[in-house]
mmCIF file of C-alpha atoms and ligand atoms in Angstrom:
data_model
loop_
_atom_site.group_PDB
_atom_site.id
_atom_site.type_symbol
_atom_site.label_atom_id
_atom_site.label_comp_id
_atom_site.label_asym_id
_atom_site.label_seq_id
_atom_site.Cartn_x
_atom_site.Cartn_y
_atom_site.Cartn_z
ATOM 1 C CA SER A 1 126.634 160.688 97.798
ATOM 2 C CA ASP A 2 125.923 164.245 97.924
ATOM 3 C CA ASP A 3 122.724 163.237 99.959
ATOM 4 C CA ILE A 4 124.574 161.973 102.772
ATOM 5 C CA THR A 5 126.296 163.412 105.671
ATOM 6 C CA VAL A 6 128.521 161.534 108.234
ATOM 7 C CA ILE A 7 128.464 162.967 111.702
ATOM 8 C CA ALA A 8 131.276 162.117 114.068
ATOM 9 C CA ASP A 9 128.843 161.200 117.161
ATOM 10 C CA GLY A 10 131.213 159.072 118.865
ATOM 11 C CA ILE A 11 135.041 158.965 119.776
ATOM 12 C CA SER A 12 135.742 156.096 117.550
ATOM 13 C CA VAL A 13 134.659 158.008 114.338
ATOM 14 C CA VAL A 14 136.790 161.065 115.559
ATOM 15 C CA LYS A 15 139.683 158.830 116.019
ATOM 16 C CA ALA A 16 138.935 157.275 112.578
ATOM 17 C CA CYS A 17 138.792 160.648 110.901
ATOM 18 C CA GLY A 18 142.228 161.673 112.665
ATOM 19 C CA MET A 19 143.851 158.763 111.149
ATOM 20 C CA ILE A 20 143.009 159.847 107.627
ATOM 21 C CA GLY A 21 144.230 163.079 108.230
ATOM 22 C CA ARG A 22 140.806 164.661 109.007
ATOM 23 C CA GLU A 23 140.451 166.624 112.091
ATOM 24 C CA VAL A 24 136.831 166.565 113.126
ATOM 25 C CA GLU A 25 134.928 167.633 116.557
ATOM 26 C CA LYS A 26 132.573 165.068 118.052
ATOM 27 C CA ILE A 27 128.934 165.929 117.787
ATOM 28 C CA THR A 28 126.717 163.483 119.823
ATOM 29 C CA GLY A 29 123.336 162.292 118.825
ATOM 30 C CA VAL A 30 121.714 164.192 121.435
ATOM 31 C CA GLU A 31 123.270 167.617 120.352
ATOM 32 C CA THR A 32 122.235 166.971 116.685
ATOM 33 C CA VAL A 33 118.803 165.763 117.516
ATOM 34 C CA SER A 34 118.243 168.774 119.804
ATOM 35 C CA TYR A 35 119.292 170.964 117.227
ATOM 36 C CA LEU A 36 117.147 169.562 114.676
ATOM 37 C CA LEU A 37 114.070 169.816 117.019
ATOM 38 C CA GLU A 38 114.899 173.445 117.450
ATOM 39 C CA LYS A 39 114.940 174.258 114.083
ATOM 40 C CA ALA A 40 111.970 172.249 113.115
ATOM 41 C CA ASN A 41 110.168 174.063 115.855
ATOM 42 C CA GLU A 42 111.196 177.641 114.760
ATOM 43 C CA LEU A 43 110.357 176.685 111.372
ATOM 44 C CA HIS A 44 106.970 174.979 111.913
ATOM 45 C CA LYS A 45 108.226 171.601 110.227
ATOM 46 C CA SER A 46 106.951 168.040 110.829
ATOM 47 C CA ILE A 47 108.173 164.895 112.581
ATOM 48 C CA PHE A 48 107.935 161.037 112.002
ATOM 49 C CA LEU A 49 109.646 158.876 114.638
ATOM 50 C CA LEU A 50 110.073 155.022 114.502
ATOM 51 C CA GLY A 51 111.560 153.817 117.375
ATOM 52 C CA CYS A 52 112.201 153.734 121.138
ATOM 53 C CA ARG A 53 110.290 152.085 124.021
ATOM 54 C CA PRO A 54 106.463 152.783 124.026
ATOM 55 C CA GLU A 55 106.946 154.675 127.500
ATOM 56 C CA VAL A 56 109.893 156.605 125.893
ATOM 57 C CA VAL A 57 107.661 157.633 122.839
ATOM 58 C CA ALA A 58 105.000 158.858 125.408
ATOM 59 C CA LEU A 59 107.381 160.901 127.394
ATOM 60 C CA PHE A 60 108.840 162.379 124.160
ATOM 61 C CA ARG A 61 105.172 163.372 122.930
ATOM 62 C CA GLU A 62 104.971 165.323 126.128
ATOM 63 C CA LYS A 63 108.206 166.812 125.756
ATOM 64 C CA LEU A 64 107.517 168.034 122.103
ATOM 65 C CA ALA A 65 104.033 169.279 123.098
ATOM 66 C CA CYS A 66 105.780 171.447 125.940
ATOM 67 C CA ASP A 67 109.196 172.349 124.335
ATOM 68 C CA TYR A 68 108.438 172.376 120.700
ATOM 69 C CA PRO A 69 104.900 173.107 120.287
ATOM 70 C CA ASN A 70 105.156 174.286 116.599
ATOM 71 C CA ILE A 71 106.505 170.997 115.662
ATOM 72 C CA VAL A 72 103.739 169.228 113.439
ATOM 73 C CA ILE A 73 103.708 165.408 114.800
ATOM 74 C CA LYS A 74 102.810 163.189 111.955
ATOM 75 C CA ASP A 75 103.454 160.245 113.968
ATOM 76 C CA LEU A 76 105.612 158.634 116.823
ATOM 77 C CA VAL A 77 105.581 154.762 116.510
ATOM 78 C CA ASN A 78 107.426 152.683 119.162
ATOM 79 C CA GLY A 79 110.355 150.469 117.833
ATOM 80 C CA TYR A 80 108.994 147.146 119.099
ATOM 81 C CA ILE A 81 105.954 146.802 116.610
ATOM 82 C CA GLU A 82 105.818 143.993 113.926
ATOM 83 C CA HIS A 83 105.809 145.381 110.397
ATOM 84 C CA LYS A 84 108.424 148.014 111.105
ATOM 85 C CA ASP A 85 108.885 148.064 107.335
ATOM 86 C CA ASP A 86 105.266 148.556 106.384
ATOM 87 C CA VAL A 87 104.892 151.442 108.748
ATOM 88 C CA PHE A 88 107.987 153.277 107.948
ATOM 89 C CA ARG A 89 107.614 153.009 104.039
ATOM 90 C CA ARG A 90 103.954 154.234 104.391
ATOM 91 C CA HIS A 91 105.150 157.296 106.251
ATOM 92 C CA VAL A 92 108.096 157.792 103.858
ATOM 93 C CA ALA A 93 105.572 157.999 101.274
ATOM 94 C CA GLU A 94 103.318 160.586 103.052
ATOM 95 C CA GLY A 95 106.413 162.638 103.830
ATOM 96 C CA ALA A 96 107.907 164.356 106.803
ATOM 97 C CA ASP A 97 110.462 166.983 107.277
ATOM 98 C CA LEU A 98 112.301 164.937 109.944
ATOM 99 C CA VAL A 99 112.393 161.437 109.919
ATOM 100 C CA PHE A 100 113.894 159.707 112.891
ATOM 101 C CA THR A 101 114.888 155.957 113.183
ATOM 102 C CA ALA A 102 115.786 154.953 116.591
ATOM 103 C CA LEU A 103 116.231 151.230 116.510
ATOM 104 C CA GLY A 104 119.929 150.818 117.372
ATOM 105 C CA VAL A 105 122.826 150.265 114.890
ATOM 106 C CA PRO A 106 122.707 149.143 112.230
ATOM 107 C CA ASN A 107 118.918 148.336 112.032
ATOM 108 C CA GLN A 108 117.859 152.035 111.842
ATOM 109 C CA GLU A 109 120.454 152.684 109.107
ATOM 110 C CA LEU A 110 119.475 149.947 107.112
ATOM 111 C CA LEU A 111 115.722 150.812 107.321
ATOM 112 C CA ILE A 112 116.626 154.133 106.045
ATOM 113 C CA HIS A 113 118.880 152.847 103.220
ATOM 114 C CA LYS A 114 115.921 150.646 102.255
ATOM 115 C CA TYR A 115 113.349 153.376 101.481
ATOM 116 C CA PHE A 116 115.294 156.628 101.247
ATOM 117 C CA GLY A 117 115.097 156.383 97.544
ATOM 118 C CA GLU A 118 111.388 156.614 97.836
ATOM 119 C CA ALA A 119 111.089 159.616 99.713
ATOM 120 C CA LYS A 120 110.194 163.026 98.273
ATOM 121 C CA LYS A 121 111.655 165.346 100.936
ATOM 122 C CA GLY A 122 113.076 165.079 104.571
ATOM 123 C CA ILE A 123 116.144 164.745 106.608
ATOM 124 C CA PHE A 124 116.687 161.040 107.395
ATOM 125 C CA ILE A 125 118.514 160.086 110.373
ATOM 126 C CA GLY A 126 119.400 157.272 112.709
ATOM 127 C CA ILE A 127 119.459 158.581 116.325
ATOM 128 C CA GLY A 128 119.910 155.477 118.269
ATOM 129 C CA GLY A 129 119.377 156.343 122.055
ATOM 130 C CA SER A 130 119.070 159.987 121.767
ATOM 131 C CA ILE A 131 115.438 160.484 122.595
ATOM 132 C CA ASP A 132 115.979 157.829 125.377
ATOM 133 C CA VAL A 133 118.183 160.958 127.188
ATOM 134 C CA ILE A 134 116.223 163.783 125.508
ATOM 135 C CA SER A 135 112.878 162.401 126.868
ATOM 136 C CA GLY A 136 114.221 162.257 130.344
ATOM 137 C CA ALA A 137 114.013 158.517 130.498
ATOM 138 C CA LYS A 138 117.758 157.729 130.445
ATOM 139 C CA LYS A 139 120.535 160.058 132.027
ATOM 140 C CA ARG A 140 123.469 161.029 129.937
ATOM 141 C CA ALA A 141 126.847 159.891 131.472
ATOM 142 C CA PRO A 142 128.326 162.293 134.105
ATOM 143 C CA LYS A 143 130.338 165.129 133.051
ATOM 144 C CA PHE A 144 133.525 163.388 134.194
ATOM 145 C CA PHE A 145 132.872 160.551 131.542
ATOM 146 C CA GLN A 146 132.058 163.067 128.700
ATOM 147 C CA LYS A 147 134.899 165.255 129.327
ATOM 148 C CA HIS A 148 137.316 162.358 129.155
ATOM 149 C CA ASN A 149 135.547 160.807 126.047
ATOM 150 C CA ILE A 150 134.671 157.670 128.098
ATOM 151 C CA GLU A 151 130.869 157.699 127.988
ATOM 152 C CA TRP A 152 130.981 154.326 126.117
ATOM 153 C CA LEU A 153 132.719 153.064 129.613
ATOM 154 C CA TYR A 154 129.563 154.524 131.393
ATOM 155 C CA ARG A 155 126.925 152.932 129.116
ATOM 156 C CA ILE A 156 128.766 149.376 129.233
ATOM 157 C CA MET A 157 128.944 149.966 133.167
ATOM 158 C CA LYS A 158 125.076 150.520 133.119
ATOM 159 C CA GLU A 159 124.388 147.815 130.314
ATOM 160 C CA PRO A 160 127.108 145.232 130.255
ATOM 161 C CA ASN A 161 125.407 143.367 127.282
ATOM 162 C CA ARG A 162 126.583 146.405 125.222
ATOM 163 C CA ILE A 163 130.218 145.072 125.435
ATOM 164 C CA ARG A 164 129.686 142.755 122.441
ATOM 165 C CA ARG A 165 128.604 145.712 120.344
ATOM 166 C CA PHE A 166 131.365 148.192 121.753
ATOM 167 C CA TYR A 167 133.742 145.556 120.240
ATOM 168 C CA GLN A 168 132.210 145.473 116.857
ATOM 169 C CA ASN A 169 131.493 149.002 116.373
ATOM 170 C CA ASN A 170 134.733 150.410 118.081
ATOM 171 C CA ILE A 171 137.440 148.092 118.563
ATOM 172 C CA LYS A 172 136.729 146.438 115.309
ATOM 173 C CA PHE A 173 136.001 149.337 113.384
ATOM 174 C CA ILE A 174 139.341 151.105 114.505
ATOM 175 C CA ARG A 175 141.397 148.072 113.406
ATOM 176 C CA ASP A 176 139.495 148.093 109.827
ATOM 177 C CA ILE A 177 140.402 151.646 109.153
ATOM 178 C CA ARG A 178 144.000 150.869 110.260
ATOM 179 C CA LYS A 179 144.016 148.139 107.778
ATOM 180 C CA LEU A 180 142.691 150.367 105.078
ATOM 181 C CA LYS A 181 145.204 152.871 105.736
ATOM 182 C CA ARG A 182 147.922 150.484 105.089
HETATM 183 N N1 UDP B 1 115.132 150.008 120.074
HETATM 184 C C1 UDP B 1 113.979 149.862 119.408
HETATM 185 N N2 UDP B 1 113.681 148.804 118.715
HETATM 186 C C2 UDP B 1 114.577 147.702 118.908
HETATM 187 C C3 UDP B 1 115.698 147.863 119.534
HETATM 188 C C4 UDP B 1 116.147 148.957 120.088
HETATM 189 O O1 UDP B 1 112.996 150.873 119.263
HETATM 190 O O2 UDP B 1 114.113 146.554 118.471
HETATM 191 C C5 UDP B 1 115.599 151.395 120.510
HETATM 192 C C6 UDP B 1 115.958 151.463 121.909
HETATM 193 O O3 UDP B 1 114.567 151.444 122.565
HETATM 194 C C7 UDP B 1 116.744 152.841 122.064
HETATM 195 C C8 UDP B 1 117.225 152.784 120.467
HETATM 196 O O4 UDP B 1 116.565 151.774 119.887
HETATM 197 O O5 UDP B 1 115.778 153.817 122.393
HETATM 198 C C9 UDP B 1 118.670 152.762 120.598
HETATM 199 O O6 UDP B 1 118.955 151.353 121.182
HETATM 200 P P1 UDP B 1 120.569 151.190 121.583
HETATM 201 O O7 UDP B 1 120.755 152.157 122.619
HETATM 202 O O8 UDP B 1 120.578 149.740 121.967
HETATM 203 O O9 UDP B 1 121.353 151.465 120.442
HETATM 204 P P2 UDP B 1 122.529 152.542 120.155
HETATM 205 O O10 UDP B 1 122.121 154.049 120.370
HETATM 206 O O11 UDP B 1 123.669 152.254 121.209
HETATM 207 O O12 UDP B 1 122.845 152.372 118.820
#
């Protein structure tokens, strides 16, 4: 649909695009979110976030006040509450210019998919762990890992239980694309 933009935010998406003959550059979630915050600040736009741990939300709130003072905060709600659907739906109805979900893949995308049709405005985006990094709660992988496209390896080393998801979202994903091509 014209309403949807796919951002190649990881090396597996970049590779998959290459396999179907489209050269794309990787743009990370951190870069995309930083850009959107920059623009929202310039244009005095509003934000609603659902996701992240409570302490990350608190850090992000400080970051907004400090670095993006013109952004109107509709609400910042941590991603460990009950009734996420209800909270999300209510805010979709009220409307914000930036609507961020940070609940991990695929829950953040599924939630957007469910209620996007009810929205009157806004850029909706599943941002994964971007705010964990932007808020300063988590460090990005060192430059070496970034340069060699192995940030995923750093993340697995830091959080070994990511290995399962890495397999699903990357190894299996690439294999599926290869199958589609044949
Ligand atoms: N998260 C959340 N609620 C949950 C699970 C995850 O708010 O029930 C948040 C988590 O704190 C993090 C973000 O979702 O800020 C992304 O999670 P993760 O890094 O696991 O996902 P990825 O970015 O790898 O998709």
